[in-house]
Amino acid sequence: MSERILIVGGGTAGSVLANNLSDRLASEIDAGEVEVTLVNDTEDHVYKPTWLYVPFGEKTPADARRPLSDLIDRRVDLEIDRVTAVDTDAKRVSLENKTEELAYDHLVLAMGTSVSPEETPGLAEGGHHFYNPEGATALREELASFTEGHLVLSVIGVPHMCPVAPLEFVLIADDWFRERGLRDDVEITYTYPIGRAHGIESVAEWSGPLMEDRDINVETFFNPEEVDPDEGVLHTVEGRSLEYDTLVAIPPHEGSDLVREAGLGEDGWVDVDPHTLEATNAEDVYALGDVADLPTSKAGSAAHYAAGALAKRLASVARGEQPTTRYDGKTVCFIESGRDEGTYISFDYDEEPVPKEPSRLLHWSKLGYNQSYWLTARGVL
């Protein structure tokens, strides 16, 4: 009988893993000894970092999409459907549109995460975000007519996708308003829930002086509990208030009900071993990307590197070998420091990141990677 590897989720983690496995196990798949199946609930693969540029008119939501069928290797069985339940005892998953369940020998959950602004009273009505195409498009319309007033970026949901994106947004916005001759009429405030401007200390130390130079206000220990959309006011658990004309929030992010119902993580994130990526509450189950509860960033590069490590482990398991590859938490994040300069950080579980000196070269390196990302999804890079 074939070894059946089932991957749920066709984002960065799932796509890179599927293509990597199809390459490593090509001969076994062709011989019928291994089957790799990828299940995704839409026909498209989405590159989420694109959404940061949509509010400033530099990208459109369509730029973030490619058909999964164009990205996934022909050796992978692609199933467009939604997984509605996971039975880790029977090693089966249920699908929304099929009565027949899918059996597996090895299951990888890579469904990502989604935003849940309704968790904060008034936020859905009174705020904007750029964490899905609808939100980024609405924010684009808002900013296009915003010529004066107070723009507030408030980090509410932690952890969240792409941890440096909130900083990037205010730094890009600063340049964007300056280029339009509006910066003197636009006040920008950035808020963060802990006592510094970012969860990564070195990033906070790098960004603090930069935002001071750019005249961007920074409010720390700022935890909004309610938004008053009629008055345009943020109210915090600390008893503070902040008025705004346009609010851009990093909304709460939610885990997966699928994970909770399967007993794989009470908060909706899969409890995993940080090095082997194996679920702690079930055998032959793994998790990658944002849905995995890992001590690293919910970033595409972390998903990419983790998928590469897991591909090596699963290839060994499928061949009956002892897996030895371990994921070390490697993550690389480009950071826009404006519209024409950028930096980057590289770190893992043991190494602390140190932002490099911003430069135009690093900015264009990020833009270049955004264009070549589709080769990453195909497993080429």
mmCIF file of N, CA, C and O in Angstrom, residues 192-234:
data_model
loop_
_atom_site.group_PDB
_atom_site.id
_atom_site.type_symbol
_atom_site.label_atom_id
_atom_site.label_comp_id
_atom_site.label_asym_id
_atom_site.label_seq_id
_atom_site.Cartn_x
_atom_site.Cartn_y
_atom_site.Cartn_z
ATOM 1 N N TYR A 192 1.483 50.226 20.188
ATOM 2 C CA TYR A 192 1.899 48.828 20.360
ATOM 3 C C TYR A 192 1.554 48.383 21.779
ATOM 4 O O TYR A 192 1.628 49.183 22.726
ATOM 5 N N PRO A 193 1.176 47.116 21.974
ATOM 6 C CA PRO A 193 0.633 46.697 23.271
ATOM 7 C C PRO A 193 1.633 46.547 24.408
ATOM 8 O O PRO A 193 1.224 46.514 25.572
ATOM 9 N N ILE A 194 2.922 46.415 24.111
ATOM 10 C CA ILE A 194 3.906 46.265 25.189
ATOM 11 C C ILE A 194 4.742 47.537 25.313
ATOM 12 O O ILE A 194 4.448 48.535 24.660
ATOM 13 N N GLY A 195 5.778 47.488 26.143
ATOM 14 C CA GLY A 195 6.529 48.690 26.472
ATOM 15 C C GLY A 195 7.568 49.131 25.468
ATOM 16 O O GLY A 195 8.451 49.929 25.815
ATOM 17 N N ARG A 196 7.506 48.650 24.254
ATOM 18 C CA ARG A 196 8.387 49.113 23.188
ATOM 19 C C ARG A 196 7.642 49.007 21.864
ATOM 20 O O ARG A 196 6.532 48.492 21.809
ATOM 21 N N ALA A 197 8.266 49.470 20.794
ATOM 22 C CA ALA A 197 7.562 49.603 19.518
ATOM 23 C C ALA A 197 7.424 48.299 18.744
ATOM 24 O O ALA A 197 6.733 48.263 17.722
ATOM 25 N N HIS A 198 8.052 47.234 19.227
ATOM 26 C CA HIS A 198 7.934 45.934 18.542
ATOM 27 C C HIS A 198 8.298 44.826 19.508
ATOM 28 O O HIS A 198 9.062 45.035 20.453
ATOM 29 N N GLY A 199 7.761 43.630 19.238
ATOM 30 C CA GLY A 199 8.050 42.496 20.109
ATOM 31 C C GLY A 199 9.494 42.064 20.062
ATOM 32 O O GLY A 199 10.040 41.574 21.055
ATOM 33 N N ILE A 200 10.151 42.213 18.911
ATOM 34 C CA ILE A 200 11.582 41.906 18.786
ATOM 35 C C ILE A 200 12.365 43.131 19.231
ATOM 36 O O ILE A 200 12.247 44.205 18.632
ATOM 37 N N GLU A 201 13.151 42.976 20.269
ATOM 38 C CA GLU A 201 13.797 44.127 20.892
ATOM 39 C C GLU A 201 14.683 44.904 19.924
ATOM 40 O O GLU A 201 14.666 46.141 19.903
ATOM 41 N N SER A 202 15.473 44.194 19.114
ATOM 42 C CA SER A 202 16.373 44.892 18.198
ATOM 43 C C SER A 202 15.609 45.678 17.143
ATOM 44 O O SER A 202 16.059 46.741 16.699
ATOM 45 N N VAL A 203 14.441 45.164 16.727
ATOM 46 C CA VAL A 203 13.616 45.889 15.758
ATOM 47 C C VAL A 203 13.027 47.137 16.406
ATOM 48 O O VAL A 203 12.950 48.207 15.784
ATOM 49 N N ALA A 204 12.638 47.017 17.669
ATOM 50 C CA ALA A 204 12.132 48.187 18.399
ATOM 51 C C ALA A 204 13.220 49.247 18.535
ATOM 52 O O ALA A 204 12.965 50.447 18.361
ATOM 53 N N GLU A 205 14.442 48.818 18.847
ATOM 54 C CA GLU A 205 15.547 49.760 19.002
ATOM 55 C C GLU A 205 15.891 50.437 17.683
ATOM 56 O O GLU A 205 16.266 51.616 17.658
ATOM 57 N N TRP A 206 15.763 49.691 16.582
ATOM 58 C CA TRP A 206 16.040 50.257 15.255
ATOM 59 C C TRP A 206 14.954 51.242 14.833
ATOM 60 O O TRP A 206 15.233 52.321 14.303
ATOM 61 N N SER A 207 13.696 50.876 15.070
ATOM 62 C CA SER A 207 12.589 51.663 14.543
ATOM 63 C C SER A 207 12.291 52.904 15.381
ATOM 64 O O SER A 207 11.772 53.893 14.850
ATOM 65 N N GLY A 208 12.613 52.879 16.685
ATOM 66 C CA GLY A 208 12.295 54.010 17.550
ATOM 67 C C GLY A 208 12.883 55.323 17.067
ATOM 68 O O GLY A 208 12.139 56.288 16.828
ATOM 69 N N PRO A 209 14.212 55.412 16.906
ATOM 70 C CA PRO A 209 14.809 56.659 16.416
ATOM 71 C C PRO A 209 14.325 57.034 15.018
ATOM 72 O O PRO A 209 14.174 58.224 14.707
ATOM 73 N N LEU A 210 14.075 56.023 14.193
ATOM 74 C CA LEU A 210 13.621 56.294 12.831
ATOM 75 C C LEU A 210 12.253 56.973 12.843
ATOM 76 O O LEU A 210 12.020 57.955 12.126
ATOM 77 N N MET A 211 11.347 56.469 13.681
ATOM 78 C CA MET A 211 10.025 57.081 13.735
ATOM 79 C C MET A 211 10.074 58.452 14.400
ATOM 80 O O MET A 211 9.301 59.344 14.040
ATOM 81 N N GLU A 212 10.981 58.627 15.339
ATOM 82 C CA GLU A 212 11.146 59.957 15.934
ATOM 83 C C GLU A 212 11.603 60.957 14.889
ATOM 84 O O GLU A 212 11.099 62.090 14.818
ATOM 85 N N ASP A 213 12.565 60.540 14.047
ATOM 86 C CA ASP A 213 13.051 61.417 12.976
ATOM 87 C C ASP A 213 11.941 61.742 11.975
ATOM 88 O O ASP A 213 11.920 62.834 11.398
ATOM 89 N N ARG A 214 11.037 60.793 11.763
ATOM 90 C CA ARG A 214 9.953 60.983 10.789
ATOM 91 C C ARG A 214 8.731 61.672 11.411
ATOM 92 O O ARG A 214 7.720 61.835 10.759
ATOM 93 N N ASP A 215 8.826 62.048 12.671
ATOM 94 C CA ASP A 215 7.715 62.696 13.373
ATOM 95 C C ASP A 215 6.480 61.798 13.431
ATOM 96 O O ASP A 215 5.345 62.241 13.262
ATOM 97 N N ILE A 216 6.731 60.517 13.694
ATOM 98 C CA ILE A 216 5.646 59.549 13.899
ATOM 99 C C ILE A 216 5.524 59.315 15.398
ATOM 100 O O ILE A 216 6.488 58.899 16.054
ATOM 101 N N ASN A 217 4.356 59.606 15.960
ATOM 102 C CA ASN A 217 4.139 59.405 17.387
ATOM 103 C C ASN A 217 4.103 57.904 17.703
ATOM 104 O O ASN A 217 3.549 57.123 16.940
ATOM 105 N N VAL A 218 4.662 57.530 18.832
ATOM 106 C CA VAL A 218 4.657 56.133 19.273
ATOM 107 C C VAL A 218 4.038 56.056 20.660
ATOM 108 O O VAL A 218 4.488 56.740 21.587
ATOM 109 N N GLU A 219 2.998 55.246 20.786
ATOM 110 C CA GLU A 219 2.343 55.010 22.074
ATOM 111 C C GLU A 219 2.520 53.528 22.427
ATOM 112 O O GLU A 219 2.088 52.659 21.676
ATOM 113 N N THR A 220 3.167 53.256 23.566
ATOM 114 C CA THR A 220 3.375 51.874 23.994
ATOM 115 C C THR A 220 2.501 51.560 25.202
ATOM 116 O O THR A 220 1.864 52.455 25.768
ATOM 117 N N PHE A 221 2.500 50.281 25.598
ATOM 118 C CA PHE A 221 1.556 49.806 26.624
ATOM 119 C C PHE A 221 0.135 50.275 26.286
ATOM 120 O O PHE A 221 -0.591 50.781 27.130
ATOM 121 N N PHE A 222 -0.232 50.083 25.027
ATOM 122 C CA PHE A 222 -1.501 50.590 24.512
ATOM 123 C C PHE A 222 -2.310 49.402 23.999
ATOM 124 O O PHE A 222 -1.996 48.819 22.963
ATOM 125 N N ASN A 223 -3.349 49.020 24.754
ATOM 126 C CA ASN A 223 -4.135 47.825 24.436
ATOM 127 C C ASN A 223 -5.608 48.184 24.266
ATOM 128 O O ASN A 223 -6.363 48.222 25.244
ATOM 129 N N PRO A 224 -6.043 48.466 23.031
ATOM 130 C CA PRO A 224 -7.440 48.852 22.811
ATOM 131 C C PRO A 224 -8.402 47.725 23.199
ATOM 132 O O PRO A 224 -8.183 46.560 22.866
ATOM 133 N N GLU A 225 -9.468 48.114 23.904
ATOM 134 C CA GLU A 225 -10.521 47.160 24.232
ATOM 135 C C GLU A 225 -11.836 47.518 23.551
ATOM 136 O O GLU A 225 -12.748 46.705 23.487
ATOM 137 N N GLU A 226 -11.913 48.754 23.021
ATOM 138 C CA GLU A 226 -13.140 49.183 22.374
ATOM 139 C C GLU A 226 -12.843 50.342 21.425
ATOM 140 O O GLU A 226 -11.977 51.174 21.691
ATOM 141 N N VAL A 227 -13.557 50.360 20.302
ATOM 142 C CA VAL A 227 -13.466 51.458 19.346
ATOM 143 C C VAL A 227 -14.825 52.143 19.294
ATOM 144 O O VAL A 227 -15.855 51.474 19.162
ATOM 145 N N ASP A 228 -14.823 53.458 19.416
ATOM 146 C CA ASP A 228 -16.053 54.234 19.274
ATOM 147 C C ASP A 228 -16.040 54.858 17.879
ATOM 148 O O ASP A 228 -15.418 55.907 17.665
ATOM 149 N N PRO A 229 -16.704 54.224 16.907
ATOM 150 C CA PRO A 229 -16.637 54.723 15.540
ATOM 151 C C PRO A 229 -17.364 56.043 15.333
ATOM 152 O O PRO A 229 -17.024 56.800 14.417
ATOM 153 N N ASP A 230 -18.363 56.347 16.167
ATOM 154 C CA ASP A 230 -19.104 57.603 16.025
ATOM 155 C C ASP A 230 -18.256 58.791 16.468
ATOM 156 O O ASP A 230 -18.235 59.837 15.807
ATOM 157 N N GLU A 231 -17.541 58.627 17.566
ATOM 158 C CA GLU A 231 -16.701 59.707 18.081
ATOM 159 C C GLU A 231 -15.269 59.655 17.532
ATOM 160 O O GLU A 231 -14.517 60.625 17.664
ATOM 161 N N GLY A 232 -14.895 58.517 16.931
ATOM 162 C CA GLY A 232 -13.522 58.366 16.450
ATOM 163 C C GLY A 232 -12.527 58.308 17.583
ATOM 164 O O GLY A 232 -11.545 59.061 17.613
ATOM 165 N N VAL A 233 -12.771 57.381 18.520
ATOM 166 C CA VAL A 233 -11.913 57.282 19.701
ATOM 167 C C VAL A 233 -11.597 55.815 19.991
ATOM 168 O O VAL A 233 -12.479 54.956 19.930
ATOM 169 N N LEU A 234 -10.329 55.562 20.314
ATOM 170 C CA LEU A 234 -9.889 54.265 20.816
ATOM 171 C C LEU A 234 -9.857 54.319 22.337
ATOM 172 O O LEU A 234 -9.287 55.250 22.907
#
